[in-house]
PDB file of C-alpha atoms in Angstrom:
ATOM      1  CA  UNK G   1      30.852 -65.187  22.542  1.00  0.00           C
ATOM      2  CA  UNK G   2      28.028 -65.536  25.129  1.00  0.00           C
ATOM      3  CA  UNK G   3      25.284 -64.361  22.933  1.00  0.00           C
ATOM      4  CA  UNK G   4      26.300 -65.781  19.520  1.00  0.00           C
ATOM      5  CA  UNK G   5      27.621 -68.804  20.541  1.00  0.00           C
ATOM      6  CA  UNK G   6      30.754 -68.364  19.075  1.00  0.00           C
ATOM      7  CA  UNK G   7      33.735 -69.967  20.344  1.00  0.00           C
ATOM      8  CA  UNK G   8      36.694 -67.879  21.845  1.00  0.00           C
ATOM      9  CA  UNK G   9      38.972 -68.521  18.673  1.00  0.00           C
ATOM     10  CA  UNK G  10      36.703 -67.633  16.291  1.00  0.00           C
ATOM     11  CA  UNK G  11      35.603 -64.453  18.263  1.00  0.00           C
ATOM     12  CA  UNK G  12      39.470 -63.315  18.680  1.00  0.00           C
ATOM     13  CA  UNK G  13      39.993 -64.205  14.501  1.00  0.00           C
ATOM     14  CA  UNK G  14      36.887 -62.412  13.224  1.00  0.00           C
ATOM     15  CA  UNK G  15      36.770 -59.133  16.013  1.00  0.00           C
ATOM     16  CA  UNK G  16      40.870 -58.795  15.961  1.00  0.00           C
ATOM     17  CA  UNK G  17      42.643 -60.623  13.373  1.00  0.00           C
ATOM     18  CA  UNK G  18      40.168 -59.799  10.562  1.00  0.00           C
ATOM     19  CA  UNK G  19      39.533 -56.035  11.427  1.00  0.00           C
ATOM     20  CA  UNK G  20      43.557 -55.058  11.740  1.00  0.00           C
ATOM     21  CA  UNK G  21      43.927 -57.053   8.628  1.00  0.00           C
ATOM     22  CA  UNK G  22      40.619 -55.266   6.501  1.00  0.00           C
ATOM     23  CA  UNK G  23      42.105 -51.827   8.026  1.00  0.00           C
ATOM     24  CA  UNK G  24      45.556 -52.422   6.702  1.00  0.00           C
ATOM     25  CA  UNK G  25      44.547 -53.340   3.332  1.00  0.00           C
ATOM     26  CA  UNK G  26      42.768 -50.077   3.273  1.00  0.00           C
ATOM     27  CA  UNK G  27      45.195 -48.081   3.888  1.00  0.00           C
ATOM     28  CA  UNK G  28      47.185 -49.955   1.722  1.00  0.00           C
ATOM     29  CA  UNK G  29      44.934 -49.330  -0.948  1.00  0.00           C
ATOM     30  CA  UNK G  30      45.357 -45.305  -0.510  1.00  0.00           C
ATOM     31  CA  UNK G  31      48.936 -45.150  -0.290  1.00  0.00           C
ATOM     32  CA  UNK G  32      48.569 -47.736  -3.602  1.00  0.00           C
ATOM     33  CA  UNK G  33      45.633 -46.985  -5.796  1.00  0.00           C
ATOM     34  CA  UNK G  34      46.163 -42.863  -4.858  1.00  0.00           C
ATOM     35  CA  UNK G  35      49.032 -42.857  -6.186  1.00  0.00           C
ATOM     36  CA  UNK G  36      48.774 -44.880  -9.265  1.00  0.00           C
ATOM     37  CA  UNK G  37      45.333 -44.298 -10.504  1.00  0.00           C
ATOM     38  CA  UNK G  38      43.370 -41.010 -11.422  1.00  0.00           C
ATOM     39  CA  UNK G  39      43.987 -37.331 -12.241  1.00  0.00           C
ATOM     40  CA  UNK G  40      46.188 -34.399 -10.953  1.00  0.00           C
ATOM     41  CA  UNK G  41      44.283 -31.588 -10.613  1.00  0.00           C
ATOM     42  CA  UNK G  42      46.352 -29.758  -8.430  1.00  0.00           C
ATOM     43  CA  UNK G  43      49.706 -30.722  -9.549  1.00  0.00           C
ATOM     44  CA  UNK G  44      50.555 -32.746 -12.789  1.00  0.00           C
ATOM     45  CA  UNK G  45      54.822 -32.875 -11.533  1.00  0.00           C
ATOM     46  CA  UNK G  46      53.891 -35.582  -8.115  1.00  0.00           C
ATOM     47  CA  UNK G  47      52.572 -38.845  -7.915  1.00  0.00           C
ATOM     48  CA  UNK G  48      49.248 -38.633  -5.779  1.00  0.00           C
ATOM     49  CA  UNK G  49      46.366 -38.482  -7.442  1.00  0.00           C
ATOM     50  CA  UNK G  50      43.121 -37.642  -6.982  1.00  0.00           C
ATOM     51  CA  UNK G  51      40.469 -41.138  -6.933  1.00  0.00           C
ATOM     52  CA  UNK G  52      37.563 -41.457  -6.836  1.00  0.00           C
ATOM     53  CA  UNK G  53      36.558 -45.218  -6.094  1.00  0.00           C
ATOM     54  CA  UNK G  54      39.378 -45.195  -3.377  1.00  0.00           C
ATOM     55  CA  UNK G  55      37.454 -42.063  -1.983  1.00  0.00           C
ATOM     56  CA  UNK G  56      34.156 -44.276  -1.937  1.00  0.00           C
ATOM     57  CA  UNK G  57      36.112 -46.904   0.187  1.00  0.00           C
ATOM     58  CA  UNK G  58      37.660 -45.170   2.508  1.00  0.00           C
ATOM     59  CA  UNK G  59      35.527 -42.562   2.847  1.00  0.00           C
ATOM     60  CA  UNK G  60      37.000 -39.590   1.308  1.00  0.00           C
ATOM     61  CA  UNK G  61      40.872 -40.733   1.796  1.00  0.00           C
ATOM     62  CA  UNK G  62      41.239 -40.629  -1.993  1.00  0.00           C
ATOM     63  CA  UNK G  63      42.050 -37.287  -2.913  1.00  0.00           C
ATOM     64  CA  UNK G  64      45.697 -37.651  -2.836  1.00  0.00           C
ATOM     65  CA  UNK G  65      46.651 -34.540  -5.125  1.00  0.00           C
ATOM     66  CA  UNK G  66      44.655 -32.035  -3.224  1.00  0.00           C
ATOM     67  CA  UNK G  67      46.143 -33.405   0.276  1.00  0.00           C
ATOM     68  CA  UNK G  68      49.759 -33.432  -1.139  1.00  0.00           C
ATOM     69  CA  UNK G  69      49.521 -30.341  -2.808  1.00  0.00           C
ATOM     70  CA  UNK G  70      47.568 -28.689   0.190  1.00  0.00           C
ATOM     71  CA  UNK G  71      48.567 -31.016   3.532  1.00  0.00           C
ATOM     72  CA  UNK G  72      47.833 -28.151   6.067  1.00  0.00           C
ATOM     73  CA  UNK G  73      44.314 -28.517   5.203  1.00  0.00           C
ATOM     74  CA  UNK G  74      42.559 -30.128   7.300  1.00  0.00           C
ATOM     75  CA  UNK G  75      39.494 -31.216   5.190  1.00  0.00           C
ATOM     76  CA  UNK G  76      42.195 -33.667   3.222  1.00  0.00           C
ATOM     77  CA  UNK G  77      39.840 -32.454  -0.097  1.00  0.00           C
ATOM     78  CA  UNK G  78      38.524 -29.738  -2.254  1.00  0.00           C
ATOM     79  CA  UNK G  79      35.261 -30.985  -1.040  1.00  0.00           C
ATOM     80  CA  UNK G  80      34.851 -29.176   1.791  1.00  0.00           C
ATOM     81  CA  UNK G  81      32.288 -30.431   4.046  1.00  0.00           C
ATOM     82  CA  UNK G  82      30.166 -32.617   1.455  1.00  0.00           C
ATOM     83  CA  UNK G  83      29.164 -36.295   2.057  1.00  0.00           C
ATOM     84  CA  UNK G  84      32.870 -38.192   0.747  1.00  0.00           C
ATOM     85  CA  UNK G  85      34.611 -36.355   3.066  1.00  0.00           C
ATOM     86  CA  UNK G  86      34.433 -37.791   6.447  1.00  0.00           C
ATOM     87  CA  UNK G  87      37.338 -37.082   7.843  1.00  0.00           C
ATOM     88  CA  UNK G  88      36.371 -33.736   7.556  1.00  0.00           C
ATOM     89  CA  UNK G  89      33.082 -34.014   9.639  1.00  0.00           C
ATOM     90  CA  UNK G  90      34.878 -36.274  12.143  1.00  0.00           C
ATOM     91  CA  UNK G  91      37.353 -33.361  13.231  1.00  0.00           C
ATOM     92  CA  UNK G  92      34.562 -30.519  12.608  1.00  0.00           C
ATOM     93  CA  UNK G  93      32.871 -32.562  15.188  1.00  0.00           C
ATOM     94  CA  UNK G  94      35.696 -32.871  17.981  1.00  0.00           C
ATOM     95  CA  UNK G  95      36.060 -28.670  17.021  1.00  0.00           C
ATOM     96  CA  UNK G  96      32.442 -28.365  17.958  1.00  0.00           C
ATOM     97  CA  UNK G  97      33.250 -29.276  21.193  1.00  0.00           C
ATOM     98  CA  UNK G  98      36.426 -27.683  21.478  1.00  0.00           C
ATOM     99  CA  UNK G  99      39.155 -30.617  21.425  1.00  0.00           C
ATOM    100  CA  UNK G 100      40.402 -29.523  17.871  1.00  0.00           C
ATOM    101  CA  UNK G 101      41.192 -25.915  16.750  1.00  0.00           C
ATOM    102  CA  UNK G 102      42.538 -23.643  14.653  1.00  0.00           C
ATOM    103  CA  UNK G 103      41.860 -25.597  11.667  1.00  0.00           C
ATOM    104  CA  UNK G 104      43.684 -24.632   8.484  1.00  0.00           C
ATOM    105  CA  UNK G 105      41.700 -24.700   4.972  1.00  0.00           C
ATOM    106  CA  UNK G 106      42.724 -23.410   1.265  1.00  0.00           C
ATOM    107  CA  UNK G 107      40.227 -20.976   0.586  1.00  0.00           C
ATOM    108  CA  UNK G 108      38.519 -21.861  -3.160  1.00  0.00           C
ATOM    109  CA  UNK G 109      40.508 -18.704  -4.465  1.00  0.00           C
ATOM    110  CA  UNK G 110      43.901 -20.529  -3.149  1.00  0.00           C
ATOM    111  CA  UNK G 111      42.773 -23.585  -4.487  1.00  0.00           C
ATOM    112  CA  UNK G 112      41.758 -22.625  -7.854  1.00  0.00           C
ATOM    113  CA  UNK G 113      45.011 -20.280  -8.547  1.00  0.00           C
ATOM    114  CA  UNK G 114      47.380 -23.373  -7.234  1.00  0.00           C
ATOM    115  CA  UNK G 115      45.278 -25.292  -9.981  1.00  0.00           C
ATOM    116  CA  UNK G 116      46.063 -23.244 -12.908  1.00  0.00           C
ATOM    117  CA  UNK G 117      49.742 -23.248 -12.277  1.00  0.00           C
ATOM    118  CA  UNK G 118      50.166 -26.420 -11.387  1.00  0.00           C
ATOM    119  CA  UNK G 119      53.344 -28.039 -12.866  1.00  0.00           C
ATOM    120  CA  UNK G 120      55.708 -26.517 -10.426  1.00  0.00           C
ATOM    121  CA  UNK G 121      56.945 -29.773  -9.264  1.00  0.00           C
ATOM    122  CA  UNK G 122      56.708 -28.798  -5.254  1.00  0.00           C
ATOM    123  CA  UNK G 123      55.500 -31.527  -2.476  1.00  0.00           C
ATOM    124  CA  UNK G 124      54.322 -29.517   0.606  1.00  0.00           C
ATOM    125  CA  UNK G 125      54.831 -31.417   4.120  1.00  0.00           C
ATOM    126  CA  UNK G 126      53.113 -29.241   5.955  1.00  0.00           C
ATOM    127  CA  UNK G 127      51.962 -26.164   7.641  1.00  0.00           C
ATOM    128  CA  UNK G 128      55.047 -23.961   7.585  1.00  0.00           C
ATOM    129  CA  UNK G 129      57.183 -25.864   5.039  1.00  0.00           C
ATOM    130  CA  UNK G 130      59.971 -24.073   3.401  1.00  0.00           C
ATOM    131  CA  UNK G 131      58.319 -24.799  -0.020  1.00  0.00           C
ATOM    132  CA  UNK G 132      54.892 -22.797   1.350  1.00  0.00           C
ATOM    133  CA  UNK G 133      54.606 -19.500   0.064  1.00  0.00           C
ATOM    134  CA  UNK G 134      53.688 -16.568   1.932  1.00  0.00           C
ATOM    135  CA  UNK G 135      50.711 -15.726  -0.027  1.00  0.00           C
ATOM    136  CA  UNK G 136      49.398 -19.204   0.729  1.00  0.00           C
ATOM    137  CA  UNK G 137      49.775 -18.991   4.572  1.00  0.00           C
ATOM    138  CA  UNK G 138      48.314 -15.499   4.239  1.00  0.00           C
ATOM    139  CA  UNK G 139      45.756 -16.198   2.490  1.00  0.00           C
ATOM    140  CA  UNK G 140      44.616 -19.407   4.304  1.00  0.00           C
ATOM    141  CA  UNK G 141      41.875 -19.757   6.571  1.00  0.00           C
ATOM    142  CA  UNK G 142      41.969 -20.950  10.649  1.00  0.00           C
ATOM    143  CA  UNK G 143      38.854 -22.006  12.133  1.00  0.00           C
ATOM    144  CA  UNK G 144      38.142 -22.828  15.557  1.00  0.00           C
ATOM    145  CA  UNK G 145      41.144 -20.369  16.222  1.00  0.00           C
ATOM    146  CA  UNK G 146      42.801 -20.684  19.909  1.00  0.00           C
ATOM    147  CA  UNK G 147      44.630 -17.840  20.303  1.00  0.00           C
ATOM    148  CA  UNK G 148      47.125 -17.537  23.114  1.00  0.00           C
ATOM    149  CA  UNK G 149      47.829 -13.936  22.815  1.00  0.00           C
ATOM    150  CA  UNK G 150      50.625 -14.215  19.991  1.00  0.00           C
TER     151      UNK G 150
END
């Protein structure tokens, strides 16, 4: 307020108001646009999908199919580490300095054989679901593992 010479309304409208409001249409947008617009890579038989303008947005939120399809992994794409996927290098970062670990990715073999037979109709939760097969927790990979022993 001080500096710009804003007044006290107008500062609490444009740094509050308008920033909660821009971040909720956002994610409005990917729970919206992902699941409307866009292909299915992964898995023809749910809604996500994968998108790429939404990706350019939000920074690599788009890929709905791949984060349904695969929501233990941590990357929330097939991209990896690459430059749409933020998210990614955000928790890569907090691993690197040992607040996150034992991050869980689909390896590109997992990935690719989940591809060809998609159609199966199944909407994985999460790490552990019921609808998770064994080879894909087997076959998964941890990084920044914290073992405890077990």
């Amino acid at each position: 307020m001080y500096f710009w010479g804003e007044s006290l309304n107008n500062s609490w409208h444009v740094a509050t108001i308008l920033r909660y409001v821009l971040n909720l249409n956002m994610t409005f947008l990917v729970n919206s646009a992902a699941h409307i617009w866009g292909y299915k890579p992964y898995d023809k038989n749910i809604k996500p999908v994968q998108n790429l303008t939404v990706s350019l947005v939000v920074f690599g939120e788009g890929f709905h199919n791949y984060h349904h399809v695969f929501p233990w992994d941590y990357r929330t794409s097939e991209l990896g580490n690459g430059p749409l996927n933020l998210t990614a290098k955000f928790i890569d970062f907090f691993a690197w300095i040992g607040w996150a670990y034992d991050l869980k990715t689909a390896p590109e073999d997992l990935i690719e054989s989940r591809a060809s037979r998609t159609g199966d109709g199944t909407n994985l939760w999460g790490w552990g679901d019921e609808d998770q097969s064994t080879e894909e927790k087997a076959n998964a990979k941890i990084l920044y593992s914290r073992n405890y022993g077990n």
